[in-house]
Amino acid sequence: MLDRVIYSPRTKIPPRRPWGLIAALLASFLTVTAHASNPAILEGERFHPVQGSQGMVATSHTLASEVALQVLKNGGNAIDAAVTAGFALAVTQPRSGNIGGGGFLLYSPGDGNTPEAIDYRETAPAAATETLFQDNAGNVVNERSRFSHQAAGVPGTVAGLALALELHGTLTLKDALAPAIRLAQDGFAIPQRFTEGLEQARERLQRWPATKATFYKEDGSAPQPGEVFKQPELAATLQRIADRGIEGFYEGETARLIVDEMQRHDGLITLADLKNYQPAIRQPIHGTYRGFDIFSMSPPSSGGTHIVQILNILEGFPIGEMGHNSAATIHSMAEAMKLAYADRSEYLGDTDFVEVPLTGLTSKDYAAELRKTITPDKTRPAEEIKPGQPAAWESPETTHFSVVDRWGNAVSNTYTINFSYGSGITVAGAGFLLNNEMDDFSAKPGEPNAYGLIGGEANKIEPGKRMLSSMSPTIVRKDGRNYLVTGSPGGSRIITTTLQVVMNVIDHNMNIQTAVSAPRIHHQWWPDEIRIEQGISPDTIGLLQSKGHKVTPSNAMGAIQSIMIEGDGTLYGGADPRRSTSSAMGY
């Protein structure tokens, strides 16, 4: 079991201020600079690396980037900006930004001290049972685990962001919430993507009167690009948090609204579940790759474990010499991915409930044994791959944002409500969507979830347990200093998306925007296929097929937001063009 610290929402911890009076005065005289340079492989001015020297923010929405960057310009630190961005995204990007979900925050101090992970993943309500999503015959009922009130875990975002701010921030929670409240109350001009999302999800969302009333016009149509979209109920919910702190969400009026919503529709979350929710401080997963230190999220996320495991396997191959997205490189990556996802199905779960052989899974020796099973000219069928024996060495919608401040402190944060718009259910009177994260548990061992991921006993449903995740907020250090801050949405593809950006930088020496924009591949053991984005050459596909791979075209995978810190302190931000509202800003 990992060492962890439980944070009580009622505990008051004084903020840690990272600068003194002299530093604050000097900061006011710093020259502000920001410009675009080093064109990426994509055309268009928006998606070039963004350069800065004092601070950098990369988020999936321009408005969130703007308010977070302003925090940095005003002297705030990376945590201040990250929390501000997190709440702003809950307003501007309701399909994935949230206060009704949960996630993980990785914080790496600029002074070289040990990184810290904050786990604010949702938890199963006390009334949840192992067979919650099975019928009387033992068959899995997908509709119940994905689109019902029982699909919602106890939300963790508000408590998690508040914890980060109290431990390492300088702003008050009220100050961090102010931009989000303003955006919800006064409204903002919506982009094309906002309208498209609501139109695509219309049938699912309009099943619920509160969702229809919150996000659609009176005639049922979606608001159009350029129109000002206001959310007064969400503004009131955020204001209660600003006025009362965490109690303004987990107790009082908002808690009552959540529970009333549950009781009207046979949901499970109670007042006691909300009041008892606690985020946890955890030790990040740590590995090395070609001389770089890799820090990423530990369980209940599987992301960090398997990024390190896959990198350990691939370290034995000359990836840089083999070439970016060559058939040899993609083959090696796919084979390593399959081995890791097979282990994921067997071993990964919430370490507060199950023993996970983390040291074994991330061992270089274990990786060396797995590497022996990979041959250069032929794929190994998925049915021949079983979870390994790591104990022998035991000694679709999410959003991510990255922040670096003038002191070199770095934040990598990934949070979600699971599907695009989560369960589709808006809490009546509160203006926010409920997650459907309970689908990330194993509804039945051996049965795939909505992302095709197979789970086992380690991830079965238990009261108070955190469901397994693929979220992978990651920070890479070089010579003891923060070097790369990255992470992505994408369900089961989060792990491989984040992995490839790390490899693009380390193995292929790409600038950050090219590393983010480059075509991606994905394999997750089952289904037994390599999914590829556009941009992989037909010759490469033919060579992969000759090795026995099934190659399947895929829509865009992930939306990774990254920052690179060069040795001279210059910051480069890479916003993912796969999400049209992505924005990296520096000064």
Coordinates of C-alpha atoms in Angstrom, one line a residue:
M1 CA 0.0 0.0 0.0
L2 CA 1.3 3.4 -0.9
D3 CA 2.1 5.9 1.8
R4 CA -0.6 8.6 1.8
V5 CA -2.0 11.4 3.8
I6 CA -5.7 11.9 4.1
Y7 CA -6.9 15.5 4.0
S8 CA -10.0 16.4 5.9
P9 CA -12.0 19.1 4.2
R10 CA -12.5 20.7 7.6
T11 CA -8.8 21.0 8.4
K12 CA -7.4 24.5 7.8
I13 CA -3.8 24.6 6.6
P14 CA -2.1 28.0 6.2
P15 CA -0.9 28.6 2.6
R16 CA 2.8 28.2 1.9
R17 CA 4.1 31.4 0.3
P18 CA 7.1 30.7 -1.9
W19 CA 8.4 34.2 -2.2
G20 CA 9.4 36.9 0.2
L21 CA 8.7 40.6 0.1
I22 CA 11.9 41.5 -1.8
A23 CA 11.2 38.9 -4.4
A24 CA 7.6 40.1 -4.8
L25 CA 8.8 43.7 -5.3
L26 CA 11.5 42.7 -7.8
A27 CA 8.9 40.6 -9.7
S28 CA 6.9 43.8 -10.4
F29 CA 9.8 45.1 -12.5
L30 CA 10.3 42.0 -14.6
T31 CA 10.0 42.5 -18.4
V32 CA 7.0 40.8 -19.9
T33 CA 7.7 39.0 -23.2
A34 CA 5.9 36.3 -25.2
H35 CA 6.0 35.4 -28.8
A36 CA 5.6 32.4 -31.2
S37 CA 8.6 30.7 -32.6
N38 CA 9.8 27.4 -34.1
P39 CA 6.8 26.5 -36.4
A40 CA 5.3 23.1 -35.8
I41 CA 4.5 20.6 -38.4
L42 CA 0.9 21.9 -38.7
E43 CA 0.1 25.0 -40.7
G44 CA -1.6 27.9 -39.0
E45 CA -0.2 30.5 -36.6
R46 CA -2.1 29.2 -33.6
F47 CA -0.2 26.0 -33.3
H48 CA 3.5 27.1 -33.0
P49 CA 5.4 26.6 -29.8
V50 CA 4.6 29.6 -27.5
Q51 CA 7.7 31.0 -25.8
G52 CA 7.9 32.8 -22.4
S53 CA 10.4 33.4 -19.7
Q54 CA 8.4 34.0 -16.5
G55 CA 5.4 31.7 -16.7
M56 CA 3.4 29.4 -19.0
V57 CA 0.0 27.9 -19.1
A58 CA -1.3 25.3 -21.5
T59 CA -5.0 24.4 -21.2
S60 CA -7.8 23.1 -23.5
H61 CA -9.7 26.4 -23.5
T62 CA -8.4 29.9 -24.3
L63 CA -10.4 31.6 -21.5
A64 CA -9.0 29.3 -18.9
S65 CA -5.5 29.9 -20.2
E66 CA -6.1 33.7 -20.0
V67 CA -7.3 33.8 -16.4
A68 CA -4.6 31.4 -15.3
L69 CA -1.9 33.4 -17.0
Q70 CA -3.1 36.6 -15.4
V71 CA -2.7 34.9 -12.0
L72 CA 1.0 34.2 -12.9
K73 CA 1.5 37.8 -14.0
N74 CA 0.0 39.1 -10.8
G75 CA 2.6 37.1 -8.8
G76 CA 0.8 33.9 -8.1
N77 CA 2.4 30.6 -8.3
A78 CA 1.7 27.5 -10.4
I79 CA -0.8 26.0 -8.0
D80 CA -2.7 29.3 -7.8
A81 CA -2.9 29.4 -11.6
A82 CA -3.8 25.7 -11.9
V83 CA -6.7 25.9 -9.4
T84 CA -8.0 29.0 -11.2
A85 CA -7.8 27.2 -14.5
G86 CA -9.5 24.2 -13.1
F87 CA -12.6 26.1 -11.9
A88 CA -12.7 28.2 -15.1
L89 CA -12.8 25.1 -17.2
A90 CA -15.7 23.9 -15.2
V91 CA -17.6 26.8 -16.6
T92 CA -16.2 27.1 -20.2
Q93 CA -15.9 23.5 -21.0
P94 CA -18.7 21.6 -19.3
R95 CA -18.3 18.5 -21.4
S96 CA -15.1 17.7 -19.4
G97 CA -14.1 20.5 -17.1
N98 CA -16.0 19.9 -13.9
I99 CA -16.9 20.3 -10.3
G100 CA -18.9 17.1 -10.5
G101 CA -16.0 14.7 -11.2
G102 CA -12.5 14.2 -10.0
G103 CA -8.9 13.7 -11.0
F104 CA -5.2 13.9 -10.1
L105 CA -2.8 16.7 -9.7
L106 CA 1.0 16.3 -9.8
Y107 CA 3.1 19.1 -8.3
S108 CA 6.8 19.3 -8.8
P109 CA 8.7 22.1 -6.9
G110 CA 11.1 24.2 -8.9
D111 CA 13.8 23.8 -6.1
G112 CA 14.3 20.1 -6.8
N113 CA 12.3 18.8 -3.8
T114 CA 10.3 15.6 -4.2
P115 CA 7.2 15.8 -6.4
E116 CA 3.8 15.3 -4.7
A117 CA 0.6 13.8 -6.1
I118 CA -2.9 14.8 -5.0
D119 CA -5.5 12.1 -5.6
Y120 CA -9.0 13.6 -5.8
R121 CA -10.5 10.7 -7.7
E122 CA -14.2 10.0 -7.1
T123 CA -15.2 7.3 -4.6
A124 CA -17.9 4.7 -4.7
P125 CA -20.9 5.6 -2.4
A126 CA -21.3 3.6 0.8
A127 CA -24.4 1.8 -0.7
A128 CA -22.4 0.5 -3.8
T129 CA -22.1 -3.2 -4.1
E130 CA -19.9 -5.5 -6.2
T131 CA -22.8 -6.6 -8.4
L132 CA -24.4 -3.1 -8.7
F133 CA -24.3 -3.1 -12.4
Q134 CA -25.4 -6.7 -13.0
D135 CA -28.9 -8.0 -13.6
N136 CA -30.3 -11.0 -11.7
A137 CA -28.7 -13.4 -14.2
G138 CA -25.3 -11.8 -13.6
N139 CA -25.1 -10.0 -16.9
V140 CA -23.6 -6.5 -17.0
V141 CA -26.2 -3.7 -17.6
N142 CA -24.2 -1.0 -19.4
E143 CA -26.9 1.5 -19.4
R144 CA -27.0 1.5 -15.6
S145 CA -23.2 2.0 -15.2
R146 CA -23.0 4.8 -17.7
F147 CA -26.2 6.8 -18.0
S148 CA -28.0 6.5 -14.7
H149 CA -27.7 8.3 -11.3
Q150 CA -26.1 5.1 -10.0
A151 CA -23.2 5.7 -12.4
A152 CA -22.0 8.8 -10.4
G153 CA -19.2 8.5 -7.9
V154 CA -18.8 11.0 -5.0
P155 CA -17.2 14.1 -6.7
G156 CA -13.7 15.0 -5.6
T157 CA -12.7 18.1 -7.7
V158 CA -13.7 20.8 -5.3
A159 CA -11.9 19.2 -2.3
G160 CA -8.8 18.3 -4.4
L161 CA -8.3 21.7 -5.9
A162 CA -8.9 23.3 -2.5
L163 CA -6.3 21.0 -0.9
A164 CA -3.7 21.9 -3.5
L165 CA -4.3 25.6 -2.8
E166 CA -4.1 25.3 0.9
L167 CA -0.9 23.2 0.8
H168 CA 1.0 25.1 -1.8
G169 CA -0.9 28.2 -3.0
T170 CA -1.0 31.8 -2.1
L171 CA -4.5 32.8 -3.2
T172 CA -7.6 32.3 -1.2
L173 CA -10.1 29.9 -2.5
K174 CA -12.5 32.8 -3.0
D175 CA -9.9 34.6 -5.2
A176 CA -9.2 31.5 -7.3
L177 CA -13.0 31.1 -7.9
A178 CA -13.6 34.7 -8.9
P179 CA -12.9 34.3 -12.6
A180 CA -15.0 31.2 -12.9
I181 CA -17.9 32.9 -11.1
R182 CA -17.6 35.9 -13.4
L183 CA -17.6 33.7 -16.5
A184 CA -20.7 31.8 -15.3
Q185 CA -22.6 34.9 -14.2
D186 CA -21.8 37.2 -17.0
G187 CA -21.4 34.6 -19.7
F188 CA -18.9 34.1 -22.5
A189 CA -19.0 33.9 -26.3
I190 CA -19.1 30.2 -27.1
P191 CA -16.8 28.7 -29.8
Q192 CA -17.9 26.3 -32.6
R193 CA -16.8 23.3 -30.6
F194 CA -19.2 24.1 -27.8
T195 CA -22.1 24.1 -30.2
E196 CA -21.0 21.0 -32.0
G197 CA -20.7 19.1 -28.8
L198 CA -24.2 19.9 -27.6
E199 CA -25.6 19.1 -31.0
Q200 CA -23.9 15.7 -31.2
A201 CA -25.0 14.8 -27.6
R202 CA -28.5 16.2 -28.0
E203 CA -30.5 13.0 -27.7
R204 CA -28.6 11.8 -24.6
L205 CA -28.6 15.2 -22.8
Q206 CA -32.2 16.2 -23.5
R207 CA -33.4 13.1 -21.7
W208 CA -32.9 15.1 -18.5
P209 CA -35.0 18.3 -18.0
A210 CA -32.3 20.1 -15.9
T211 CA -29.6 19.4 -18.5
K212 CA -31.9 20.6 -21.3
A213 CA -32.8 23.7 -19.4
T214 CA -29.1 24.5 -18.6
F215 CA -27.5 23.9 -21.9
Y216 CA -30.2 24.4 -24.6
K217 CA -32.5 27.2 -25.6
E218 CA -36.2 27.2 -24.9
D219 CA -37.0 25.7 -28.3
G220 CA -34.5 22.8 -27.7
S221 CA -31.8 24.1 -30.0
A222 CA -28.1 24.5 -29.0
P223 CA -26.7 28.0 -28.5
Q224 CA -24.8 29.1 -31.6
P225 CA -21.1 30.1 -32.0
G226 CA -20.6 33.7 -30.8
E227 CA -23.7 33.8 -28.6
V228 CA -23.1 34.6 -24.9
F229 CA -23.8 31.6 -22.7
K230 CA -24.7 32.3 -19.1
Q231 CA -25.0 29.7 -16.2
P232 CA -26.6 31.5 -13.2
E233 CA -27.2 28.3 -11.3
L234 CA -23.6 27.2 -11.6
A235 CA -22.5 30.7 -10.6
A236 CA -24.5 30.4 -7.5
T237 CA -23.0 27.0 -6.7
L238 CA -19.5 28.4 -7.2
Q239 CA -20.3 31.4 -5.0
R240 CA -21.4 29.1 -2.2
I241 CA -17.9 27.5 -2.4
A242 CA -16.3 30.9 -2.4
D243 CA -18.4 32.0 0.7
R244 CA -18.1 28.8 2.8
G245 CA -15.1 26.9 1.4
I246 CA -15.4 23.2 0.9
E247 CA -18.4 23.0 3.1
G248 CA -20.2 25.1 0.5
F249 CA -20.1 22.1 -1.8
Y250 CA -20.0 19.0 0.4
E251 CA -22.6 20.3 2.9
G252 CA -25.4 22.8 2.9
E253 CA -27.5 23.8 -0.1
T254 CA -25.4 22.2 -2.8
A255 CA -25.1 18.9 -1.0
R256 CA -28.9 19.0 -0.5
L257 CA -29.4 19.6 -4.2
I258 CA -27.2 16.6 -5.1
V259 CA -28.9 14.3 -2.7
D260 CA -32.4 15.4 -3.8
E261 CA -31.3 14.6 -7.4
M262 CA -30.2 11.2 -6.3
Q263 CA -33.4 10.4 -4.3
R264 CA -35.6 11.3 -7.3
H265 CA -33.8 8.8 -9.5
D266 CA -32.6 5.9 -7.3
G267 CA -29.1 7.3 -7.0
L268 CA -26.7 6.2 -4.3
I269 CA -24.9 9.4 -3.1
T270 CA -26.0 10.5 0.4
L271 CA -25.2 13.5 2.6
A272 CA -22.9 11.3 4.6
D273 CA -21.0 10.3 1.4
L274 CA -20.4 13.9 0.5
K275 CA -19.4 15.0 4.0
N276 CA -17.0 12.1 4.3
Y277 CA -15.2 12.6 1.0
Q278 CA -11.5 13.2 1.4
P279 CA -8.7 13.6 -1.2
A280 CA -5.4 12.0 -0.5
I281 CA -1.7 13.0 -0.9
R282 CA 0.2 10.2 -2.6
Q283 CA 3.7 9.3 -3.6
P284 CA 4.0 9.6 -7.4
I285 CA 5.3 6.7 -9.5
H286 CA 8.9 7.3 -10.4
G287 CA 11.0 5.8 -13.2
T288 CA 13.9 6.7 -15.4
Y289 CA 14.3 6.7 -19.2
R290 CA 17.6 7.3 -20.9
G291 CA 18.8 9.5 -18.1
F292 CA 15.6 11.4 -17.5
D293 CA 13.5 11.1 -14.3
I294 CA 9.8 10.3 -15.0
F295 CA 7.2 11.2 -12.4
S296 CA 3.6 10.3 -13.0
M297 CA 0.4 9.4 -11.2
S298 CA 0.2 6.4 -8.9
P299 CA -2.9 4.2 -8.2
P300 CA -5.8 4.5 -8.3
S301 CA -4.5 5.7 -11.7
S302 CA -2.8 3.0 -13.8
G303 CA -1.2 5.8 -15.9
G304 CA 2.1 6.3 -14.2
T305 CA 2.7 2.7 -13.6
H306 CA 2.3 1.7 -17.2
I307 CA 4.0 4.7 -18.7
V308 CA 7.1 3.7 -16.7
Q309 CA 6.6 0.0 -17.5
I310 CA 6.4 0.7 -21.3
L311 CA 9.4 3.0 -21.2
N312 CA 11.4 0.4 -19.3
I313 CA 10.6 -2.1 -22.1
L314 CA 11.4 0.3 -24.9
E315 CA 14.6 1.5 -23.3
G316 CA 16.2 -1.7 -24.7
F317 CA 15.5 -0.7 -28.3
P318 CA 17.3 2.1 -30.2
I319 CA 14.1 4.0 -30.8
G320 CA 15.9 7.2 -31.9
E321 CA 17.8 5.3 -34.6
M322 CA 14.7 3.4 -35.7
G323 CA 13.0 6.6 -36.5
H324 CA 9.8 8.4 -35.5
N325 CA 6.7 6.4 -36.4
S326 CA 8.7 4.0 -38.5
A327 CA 7.3 0.5 -38.8
A328 CA 10.0 -0.8 -36.5
T329 CA 9.3 1.8 -33.9
I330 CA 5.5 1.4 -34.0
H331 CA 5.8 -2.4 -33.8
S332 CA 8.0 -2.2 -30.7
M333 CA 5.7 0.3 -29.1
A334 CA 2.6 -1.7 -29.8
E335 CA 4.1 -4.9 -28.5
A336 CA 5.2 -3.1 -25.3
M337 CA 1.8 -1.5 -24.9
K338 CA 0.0 -4.9 -25.1
L339 CA 2.2 -6.3 -22.4
A340 CA 1.5 -3.4 -20.1
Y341 CA -2.3 -3.4 -20.7
A342 CA -2.4 -7.1 -20.0
D343 CA -0.8 -6.5 -16.6
R344 CA -3.2 -3.6 -16.0
S345 CA -6.2 -6.0 -16.3
E346 CA -4.9 -8.2 -13.5
Y347 CA -3.0 -6.0 -11.0
L348 CA -4.2 -2.4 -10.9
G349 CA -6.7 -1.0 -8.4
D350 CA -7.0 1.3 -5.5
T351 CA -4.1 0.6 -3.2
D352 CA -6.2 1.5 -0.1
F353 CA -8.1 -1.7 -0.9
V354 CA -5.7 -4.1 -2.8
E355 CA -2.0 -4.8 -2.9
V356 CA -0.6 -3.7 -6.2
P357 CA 2.9 -5.0 -7.1
L358 CA 4.1 -1.5 -8.1
T359 CA 7.8 -2.1 -7.6
G360 CA 7.6 -5.2 -9.7
L361 CA 5.6 -3.7 -12.5
T362 CA 8.0 -0.7 -12.8
S363 CA 11.2 -2.8 -12.4
K364 CA 13.9 -2.7 -15.1
D365 CA 14.5 -6.4 -14.5
Y366 CA 10.8 -7.3 -15.1
A367 CA 10.9 -5.1 -18.2
A368 CA 13.9 -7.0 -19.5
E369 CA 12.1 -10.3 -19.2
L370 CA 9.0 -8.9 -21.0
R371 CA 11.3 -7.4 -23.7
K372 CA 12.5 -10.9 -24.5
T373 CA 9.0 -11.9 -25.7
I374 CA 9.1 -9.2 -28.5
T375 CA 10.4 -10.2 -31.9
P376 CA 11.2 -7.6 -34.6
D377 CA 9.5 -9.3 -37.5
K378 CA 6.2 -10.7 -36.1
T379 CA 3.5 -9.5 -33.7
R380 CA 2.4 -11.7 -30.8
P381 CA -1.4 -12.3 -30.9
A382 CA -3.3 -10.9 -27.9
E383 CA -4.7 -14.3 -27.0
E384 CA -1.2 -15.5 -26.4
I385 CA -0.4 -12.7 -24.0
K386 CA -1.4 -13.1 -20.3
P387 CA -0.6 -10.9 -17.3
G388 CA 3.0 -11.4 -16.3
Q389 CA 4.5 -12.2 -12.9
P390 CA 5.8 -8.8 -11.6
A391 CA 5.9 -10.1 -8.0
A392 CA 9.1 -11.9 -8.9
W393 CA 10.8 -8.5 -8.8
E394 CA 8.7 -7.0 -6.0
S395 CA 11.4 -5.9 -3.6
P396 CA -13.6 9.8 -24.2
E397 CA -13.7 13.0 -22.4
T398 CA -11.2 14.3 -19.9
T399 CA -9.2 17.5 -19.8
H400 CA -5.6 18.3 -18.9
F401 CA -3.7 21.4 -18.2
S402 CA -0.1 22.2 -17.4
V403 CA 1.4 25.2 -15.6
V404 CA 4.9 26.5 -14.9
D405 CA 5.6 29.6 -12.8
R406 CA 8.6 32.0 -12.6
W407 CA 10.2 29.9 -9.8
G408 CA 10.1 26.7 -11.9
N409 CA 7.3 25.1 -10.0
A410 CA 5.3 22.8 -12.2
V411 CA 1.7 21.5 -12.1
S412 CA 0.3 18.7 -14.3
N413 CA -3.4 18.2 -13.7
T414 CA -5.9 15.8 -15.3
Y415 CA -9.5 15.6 -14.3
T416 CA -12.7 14.3 -15.8
I417 CA -16.4 13.4 -15.5
N418 CA -15.6 10.3 -17.7
F419 CA -17.7 10.5 -20.9
S420 CA -18.2 13.7 -22.8
Y421 CA -20.8 15.4 -20.5
G422 CA -20.3 12.5 -18.0
S423 CA -23.6 10.8 -17.3
G424 CA -25.5 13.6 -19.1
I425 CA -27.3 14.4 -15.8
T426 CA -27.3 17.9 -14.4
V427 CA -28.0 18.4 -10.8
A428 CA -31.3 20.4 -10.8
G429 CA -30.8 23.8 -9.3
A430 CA -27.0 23.5 -9.1
G431 CA -26.1 23.8 -12.8
F432 CA -23.3 21.1 -13.1
L433 CA -23.1 17.7 -14.6
L434 CA -22.6 14.5 -12.7
N435 CA -19.8 12.1 -13.6
N436 CA -20.3 8.5 -14.7
E437 CA -17.1 7.2 -13.2
M438 CA -18.6 4.1 -11.7
D439 CA -18.2 2.6 -15.1
D440 CA -14.5 2.6 -14.6
F441 CA -14.8 -0.1 -12.0
S442 CA -15.0 -3.7 -13.2
A443 CA -18.7 -4.3 -13.3
K444 CA -17.8 -7.9 -13.6
P445 CA -14.3 -9.3 -13.7
G446 CA -13.2 -10.0 -17.3
E447 CA -15.9 -7.8 -18.9
P448 CA -14.7 -4.7 -20.8
N449 CA -15.8 -1.2 -19.8
A450 CA -16.9 1.5 -22.2
Y451 CA -13.3 1.9 -23.4
G452 CA -12.8 -1.8 -24.0
L453 CA -10.5 -2.1 -21.0
I454 CA -10.7 -5.4 -19.2
G455 CA -10.6 -5.4 -15.4
G456 CA -10.3 -7.9 -12.6
E457 CA -10.9 -8.5 -8.9
A458 CA -8.5 -5.7 -8.0
N459 CA -10.9 -3.1 -9.5
K460 CA -14.2 -4.6 -8.3
I461 CA -16.8 -2.2 -6.8
E462 CA -16.4 -1.6 -3.0
P463 CA -17.9 1.2 -0.9
G464 CA -15.5 4.1 -0.5
K465 CA -13.1 2.7 -3.1
R466 CA -11.6 4.8 -5.9
M467 CA -12.2 3.4 -9.4
L468 CA -9.2 2.6 -11.6
S469 CA -8.2 5.4 -14.0
S470 CA -5.9 5.9 -16.9
M471 CA -5.2 9.6 -16.2
S472 CA -1.5 10.3 -16.4
P473 CA -0.4 13.7 -15.3
T474 CA 3.4 13.5 -15.9
I475 CA 6.4 15.6 -15.2
V476 CA 9.9 14.8 -16.5
R477 CA 13.0 16.0 -14.8
K478 CA 16.4 16.5 -16.4
D479 CA 19.5 16.8 -14.1
G480 CA 17.2 17.3 -11.1
R481 CA 15.1 20.2 -12.6
N482 CA 11.7 20.2 -14.2
Y483 CA 11.9 19.7 -17.9
L484 CA 8.6 18.5 -19.4
V485 CA 5.1 18.9 -18.0
T486 CA 2.5 17.0 -19.9
G487 CA -0.7 14.9 -19.8
S488 CA -3.9 14.3 -21.9
P489 CA -7.5 13.3 -22.0
G490 CA -8.5 10.2 -24.0
G491 CA -9.8 7.4 -21.8
S492 CA -7.7 4.3 -22.3
R493 CA -5.5 6.2 -24.8
I494 CA -4.3 8.7 -22.2
I495 CA -1.4 6.4 -21.2
T496 CA -0.2 5.9 -24.8
T497 CA -0.7 9.6 -25.8
T498 CA 1.3 10.8 -22.9
L499 CA 4.0 8.2 -23.5
Q500 CA 4.4 9.3 -27.1
V501 CA 5.0 12.9 -26.3
V502 CA 7.6 11.9 -23.8
M503 CA 9.3 9.7 -26.4
N504 CA 9.0 12.4 -29.1
V505 CA 10.9 14.8 -26.9
I506 CA 13.5 12.4 -25.5
D507 CA 14.0 9.9 -28.4
H508 CA 13.3 12.1 -31.4
N509 CA 14.5 15.5 -30.1
M510 CA 11.3 17.3 -31.2
N511 CA 10.3 20.8 -30.2
I512 CA 7.3 20.7 -27.9
Q513 CA 4.6 21.7 -30.5
T514 CA 5.9 19.1 -33.0
A515 CA 5.9 16.5 -30.2
V516 CA 2.3 17.3 -29.3
S517 CA 1.0 17.5 -32.9
A518 CA 2.7 14.4 -34.4
P519 CA 0.4 11.5 -35.4
R520 CA -0.2 8.9 -32.7
I521 CA -0.8 5.2 -32.4
H522 CA -2.5 3.1 -29.7
H523 CA -2.7 -0.6 -28.7
Q524 CA -4.4 -1.8 -25.5
W525 CA -4.1 -5.6 -25.8
W526 CA -7.8 -6.0 -26.5
P527 CA -9.1 -5.4 -29.1
D528 CA -6.0 -6.8 -30.8
E529 CA -5.4 -3.9 -33.2
I530 CA -3.1 -0.8 -33.6
R531 CA -5.2 2.3 -33.9
I532 CA -3.6 5.0 -35.9
E533 CA -4.3 8.7 -36.6
Q534 CA -4.0 10.2 -40.0
G535 CA -0.4 10.9 -41.0
I536 CA 1.1 7.4 -40.8
S537 CA 2.3 6.5 -44.3
P538 CA 0.7 3.7 -46.3
D539 CA 4.2 2.1 -46.7
T540 CA 4.5 1.9 -42.9
I541 CA 1.0 0.5 -42.5
G542 CA 1.9 -2.2 -45.1
L543 CA 5.0 -3.1 -43.2
L544 CA 3.0 -3.4 -40.0
Q545 CA 0.5 -5.6 -41.6
S546 CA 3.2 -7.8 -43.0
K547 CA 4.3 -8.4 -39.3
G548 CA 0.8 -9.6 -38.6
H549 CA -0.7 -6.4 -37.1
K550 CA -4.3 -5.4 -37.7
V551 CA -4.1 -1.6 -38.3
T552 CA -7.3 0.4 -37.8
P553 CA -7.7 4.1 -38.7
S554 CA -8.8 6.2 -35.7
N555 CA -10.2 9.6 -35.0
A556 CA -7.9 12.1 -33.2
M557 CA -6.5 10.6 -30.0
G558 CA -6.1 12.7 -26.9
A559 CA -5.6 16.5 -26.5
I560 CA -2.4 16.8 -24.7
Q561 CA -1.3 20.2 -23.2
S562 CA 2.4 20.4 -22.6
I563 CA 5.2 22.8 -21.5
M564 CA 9.0 22.3 -22.0
I565 CA 11.5 24.1 -19.8
E566 CA 14.9 24.6 -21.4
G567 CA 18.2 24.8 -19.5
D568 CA 18.2 28.6 -19.7
G569 CA 14.8 28.8 -18.1
T570 CA 12.9 29.6 -21.4
L571 CA 9.5 28.1 -21.4
Y572 CA 7.9 26.6 -24.5
G573 CA 4.2 25.7 -24.6
G574 CA 2.6 23.2 -26.9
A575 CA -1.3 23.3 -27.2
D576 CA -2.9 20.3 -29.0
P577 CA -4.5 21.2 -32.3
R578 CA -6.8 18.2 -31.9
R579 CA -9.0 20.4 -29.6
S580 CA -9.8 23.6 -31.4
T581 CA -10.0 25.7 -28.2
S582 CA -6.6 24.6 -26.9
S583 CA -4.3 27.4 -25.9
A584 CA -0.8 27.8 -24.6
M585 CA 0.2 31.2 -23.3
G586 CA 3.4 32.6 -21.8
Y587 CA 4.9 35.8 -20.8

